[in-house]
Amino acid sequence: MLKTFAKGGVHPPENKLSASRPIESLPLPQTVSIPLSQHIGAPPAPLVQKNDQVKTGQLIARGEGFVSASIHSSVTGKVVKLEEVMDAGGYRRPAVTIQVGEDEWMPEIDTSPGLIKEFDLSGKDIIEKVKEAGIVGMGGATFPSHVKMSVPRGKKAELLIINGVECEPWLTSDHRLMLEKGEELLVGIRLIMKALQVEKALIGIENNKPDAIEHLSGLCLGEKGISVVPLKVKYPQGGEKQLIKALTAREVPSGGLPIDVATVVHNVGTAFAVYEAVQKKKPLIERVVTVTGPSVKKPCNFLVRTGTPVSHLIEAAGGLPDDTGKIVSGGPMMGKALNSLQVPVTKGTSGILILPESMSVRKPVLPCIRCSRCIFVCPMGLEPYLLMTLSEKKMTEKMEKEHVMDCIECGSCSYICPSNRPLLDYIRLGKAQVNQLIRSRKK
Amino acid sequence: MDKLLRVSYSPHIHGENSVPRLMWGVIASLVPAFVLSVLYFGLGAILVTATSVLSCVLFEYLIQRFIMKVPPTVNDGSAVVTGVLLAFCLPATIPLWLVALGALVAIGVGKMSFGGLGSNPFNPALVGRVFLFISFPVQLTSWPLPMGFKTKLVDAATGATPLGVIKEGLLNNQQVPPLMDDIPSHMQLFYGNMNGSMGEVAAMALLLGFIYMVVKKIIPPVIPLTILGTVFVFTGILWLANPESNADPLFHLLTGGVMLGAIYMATDYVTSPMTKKGMVVFGVGIGVITVLIRRFGSYPEGVQFAILIMNAFVPLINSWFKPKRFGEEVQHG
Ligand code: SF4
Ligand code: SF4
């Protein structure tokens, strides 16, 4: 029996069309727009002005404060605008727009392909380098990685978990990275282990990627303390809490963090970025992005510089299909629908999913038939049908008592409901109401 | 190349399930029981089922269209399910106007008066059936003998159900073992070759439907298993304690409406609990009440009442038996 998490979960059709497509470097676009806030912290002030020349990898905004990440230019060229652009969530964010010229990297960055295995650094140094390189969680939440690599006082980390689950249907960027950059990845994992002072790391990979499991298991043979664990395919196994449960049977307490059960979770993309940052002095300015969808001509995995407009990726994948109804940044379960093709790729963009009109329209909502399916699939043990009703009636306190804040917004409930009820939409509203209530109490 | 894009919140895909798909799945699983009831009771079984289904659908349509003034939703299949289930717990030779009346009560009172699908506390088919049973006890308990297409539509030869035979005998101070001689063998009971409501008799076909629904993930198996298990254990204890005045547990599972009730009536989504724990409590409750009525009440069969009684407890069960939350014990520990 393969391991998986115990409670709930769904298994949508996997549709990993681009799984066998090697990572290709995407030609540079004419301009890039790099949003200054690519993480959940406050946006830093830009260090460049209009008409400045910048080089690839040059720092253009320094993360202020602890929970904040630095931003680097992903191209060489001239700063043409310091204006707001629309991000994937539909918000306007301050950004630096650069007209792309001849690619010239900062001199200290090692752009040679060679693998550098050895390092002789303290944990502190590693964390400092990760912070300088502006690395954030690349699975989508984009939380600054150096914060997650610094164990808070009074806590202890025992185990590093590397998330190679890629449980979202359609996406294959992590899969390709594991296949093509396995050795670099393992060095990255060693670096994170050193920073956390742990002796053991587990790489969790779902069983629908047997080639990645085999490849990394082979590489792990020579590595002390690192092993690959194949997992049964089940969404949302890539959720931190679900992954920890699947691998260690430990349950992160309600309202707690992984470190409360002595574990830290990092995504494979992040581990690779840590390798490049520490061993190659390369800041996080590019990432692998899957471009896919039922009508996409050439589903692909591209190595893309941050700030590249989504339209550029879609062109390279064969152009926008005629039947396009919706474009999602990220996977179909948790991704965000874009309202413009000019939205730039950021550090957290794992994929661009182009859905045809027929898959973009929601089906008509019927009354709840109390079939329990939403309860059975909720990985957090909540009662989505009840939370939706409470949210509709604005019964905020009751919602808090029903633990609406435990919801990880995985969307399994809305996915499964035979009455097509928009459960998660209402639960999100409910969470916002409860958040307000909690804030008003603190005043 | 900017074109108008649709924007909505995640998730952006939806599973295969839909209410019609589930309801038609239930209907498909009832086909074997229907076929057997036609083999046992002939034309009457077809007429009663057709009348019941058509009346339920028609009444739902008319009430939604003209009284509630909402767009009719009859093609979701739920009225068809109610129609089939109502027919299945009636004798095959019942006058058709009574069937239509039962359908009116099932849909009108049992379902629509509460607001329609999803809002009714009681299983509509059972509401219709119990109304008929109380108002027309004679017609509702004239069980035709299973004579296939030779079963006459009017003035058919009738006889008591196996449960009725036992109840009657016990009231006349007879003992169970000799009474069993008048009753078909357990194997015959399993095939459904006995006097009874048309769709209730064939345990074999109902179990087939149950397996189909579980495999197709239409219902979880919890409720039927706990009801049947409870009935088996409870009647087993009574039987071991006193075989002279109690029928054996297998007899209890194979007769009356307990199979149909456990598999189809008690598993109605709308009127059963929402969590696995709640479902177990609900199932045990139905099993216990059924046996109490059968053994100590004045009716030979009690499963319909048992389900309706437990339906009334569902809101309480739902608020008592919550799912186990992720990370909860750790928090309290
Ligand atoms: S899945 Fe949908 S219909 Fe079923 S109980 Fe939940 S909200 Fe109601
Ligand atoms: S309630 Fe939240 S955690 Fe539970 S299934 Fe729905 S989205 Fe996922």
PDB file of N, CA, C and O and ligand atoms in Angstrom, chain A residues 374 377-380 382 384 387 406-413 424 427, ligand 2:
ATOM      1  N   CYS A 374     -19.269  16.584   0.189  1.00  0.00           N
ATOM      2  CA  CYS A 374     -18.301  17.639   0.524  1.00  0.00           C
ATOM      3  C   CYS A 374     -17.616  17.330   1.853  1.00  0.00           C
ATOM      4  O   CYS A 374     -16.432  17.613   2.035  1.00  0.00           O
ATOM      5  N   VAL A 377     -14.932  14.546   1.338  1.00  0.00           N
ATOM      6  CA  VAL A 377     -13.697  14.897   0.630  1.00  0.00           C
ATOM      7  C   VAL A 377     -12.889  15.983   1.326  1.00  0.00           C
ATOM      8  O   VAL A 377     -11.740  16.220   0.964  1.00  0.00           O
ATOM      9  N   CYS A 378     -13.455  16.664   2.316  1.00  0.00           N
ATOM     10  CA  CYS A 378     -12.716  17.768   2.931  1.00  0.00           C
ATOM     11  C   CYS A 378     -11.509  17.218   3.701  1.00  0.00           C
ATOM     12  O   CYS A 378     -11.671  16.469   4.656  1.00  0.00           O
ATOM     13  N   PRO A 379     -10.297  17.585   3.274  1.00  0.00           N
ATOM     14  CA  PRO A 379      -9.115  17.034   3.947  1.00  0.00           C
ATOM     15  C   PRO A 379      -8.928  17.595   5.350  1.00  0.00           C
ATOM     16  O   PRO A 379      -8.133  17.057   6.117  1.00  0.00           O
ATOM     17  N   MET A 380      -9.645  18.653   5.685  1.00  0.00           N
ATOM     18  CA  MET A 380      -9.484  19.253   7.005  1.00  0.00           C
ATOM     19  C   MET A 380     -10.591  18.816   7.967  1.00  0.00           C
ATOM     20  O   MET A 380     -10.656  19.281   9.095  1.00  0.00           O
ATOM     21  N   LEU A 382     -13.850  19.434   7.754  1.00  0.00           N
ATOM     22  CA  LEU A 382     -14.871  20.462   7.962  1.00  0.00           C
ATOM     23  C   LEU A 382     -16.182  20.017   7.312  1.00  0.00           C
ATOM     24  O   LEU A 382     -16.249  18.987   6.655  1.00  0.00           O
ATOM     25  N   PRO A 384     -18.318  21.595   4.693  1.00  0.00           N
ATOM     26  CA  PRO A 384     -18.454  22.715   3.750  1.00  0.00           C
ATOM     27  C   PRO A 384     -19.903  23.150   3.507  1.00  0.00           C
ATOM     28  O   PRO A 384     -20.175  24.353   3.422  1.00  0.00           O
ATOM     29  N   LEU A 387     -20.808  25.382   6.346  1.00  0.00           N
ATOM     30  CA  LEU A 387     -20.070  26.654   6.302  1.00  0.00           C
ATOM     31  C   LEU A 387     -20.655  27.576   5.235  1.00  0.00           C
ATOM     32  O   LEU A 387     -20.765  28.776   5.436  1.00  0.00           O
ATOM     33  N   ASP A 406      -9.704  26.808   9.466  1.00  0.00           N
ATOM     34  CA  ASP A 406      -8.875  25.641   9.145  1.00  0.00           C
ATOM     35  C   ASP A 406      -8.861  25.341   7.646  1.00  0.00           C
ATOM     36  O   ASP A 406      -8.024  24.580   7.170  1.00  0.00           O
ATOM     37  N   CYS A 407      -9.827  25.890   6.914  1.00  0.00           N
ATOM     38  CA  CYS A 407      -9.957  25.566   5.482  1.00  0.00           C
ATOM     39  C   CYS A 407      -8.690  25.969   4.740  1.00  0.00           C
ATOM     40  O   CYS A 407      -8.195  27.072   4.893  1.00  0.00           O
ATOM     41  N   ILE A 408      -8.156  25.054   3.940  1.00  0.00           N
ATOM     42  CA  ILE A 408      -6.936  25.346   3.179  1.00  0.00           C
ATOM     43  C   ILE A 408      -7.274  25.769   1.746  1.00  0.00           C
ATOM     44  O   ILE A 408      -6.388  25.888   0.908  1.00  0.00           O
ATOM     45  N   GLU A 409      -8.537  25.984   1.465  1.00  0.00           N
ATOM     46  CA  GLU A 409      -9.002  26.460   0.151  1.00  0.00           C
ATOM     47  C   GLU A 409      -8.562  25.552  -0.990  1.00  0.00           C
ATOM     48  O   GLU A 409      -8.173  26.012  -2.053  1.00  0.00           O
ATOM     49  N   CYS A 410      -8.616  24.247  -0.729  1.00  0.00           N
ATOM     50  CA  CYS A 410      -8.178  23.303  -1.751  1.00  0.00           C
ATOM     51  C   CYS A 410      -9.212  23.118  -2.851  1.00  0.00           C
ATOM     52  O   CYS A 410      -8.899  22.650  -3.933  1.00  0.00           O
ATOM     53  N   GLY A 411     -10.475  23.454  -2.562  1.00  0.00           N
ATOM     54  CA  GLY A 411     -11.496  23.367  -3.599  1.00  0.00           C
ATOM     55  C   GLY A 411     -12.082  21.983  -3.803  1.00  0.00           C
ATOM     56  O   GLY A 411     -12.939  21.799  -4.665  1.00  0.00           O
ATOM     57  N   SER A 412     -11.672  21.001  -3.000  1.00  0.00           N
ATOM     58  CA  SER A 412     -12.209  19.648  -3.186  1.00  0.00           C
ATOM     59  C   SER A 412     -13.731  19.631  -3.026  1.00  0.00           C
ATOM     60  O   SER A 412     -14.428  18.901  -3.726  1.00  0.00           O
ATOM     61  N   CYS A 413     -14.245  20.440  -2.095  1.00  0.00           N
ATOM     62  CA  CYS A 413     -15.690  20.442  -1.835  1.00  0.00           C
ATOM     63  C   CYS A 413     -16.463  20.945  -3.051  1.00  0.00           C
ATOM     64  O   CYS A 413     -17.401  20.301  -3.508  1.00  0.00           O
ATOM     65  N   LEU A 424     -16.652  26.757  -1.964  1.00  0.00           N
ATOM     66  CA  LEU A 424     -15.435  27.463  -1.571  1.00  0.00           C
ATOM     67  C   LEU A 424     -15.582  28.980  -1.730  1.00  0.00           C
ATOM     68  O   LEU A 424     -15.040  29.733  -0.928  1.00  0.00           O
ATOM     69  N   ILE A 427     -17.107  30.007   1.384  1.00  0.00           N
ATOM     70  CA  ILE A 427     -16.222  29.774   2.532  1.00  0.00           C
ATOM     71  C   ILE A 427     -15.136  30.856   2.569  1.00  0.00           C
ATOM     72  O   ILE A 427     -14.791  31.360   3.632  1.00  0.00           O
TER      73      ILE A 427
HETATM   74  S1  SF4 C   2     -13.782  23.351   3.121  1.00  0.00           S
HETATM   75 FE1  SF4 C   2     -11.787  24.137   2.530  1.00  0.00          FE
HETATM   76  S2  SF4 C   2     -10.370  22.524   3.096  1.00  0.00           S
HETATM   77 FE2  SF4 C   2     -12.408  21.610   3.088  1.00  0.00          FE
HETATM   78  S3  SF4 C   2     -12.630  20.784   1.000  1.00  0.00           S
HETATM   79 FE3  SF4 C   2     -13.494  22.824   0.962  1.00  0.00          FE
HETATM   80  S4  SF4 C   2     -11.789  24.111   0.299  1.00  0.00           S
HETATM   81 FE4  SF4 C   2     -10.868  22.183   0.947  1.00  0.00          FE
END
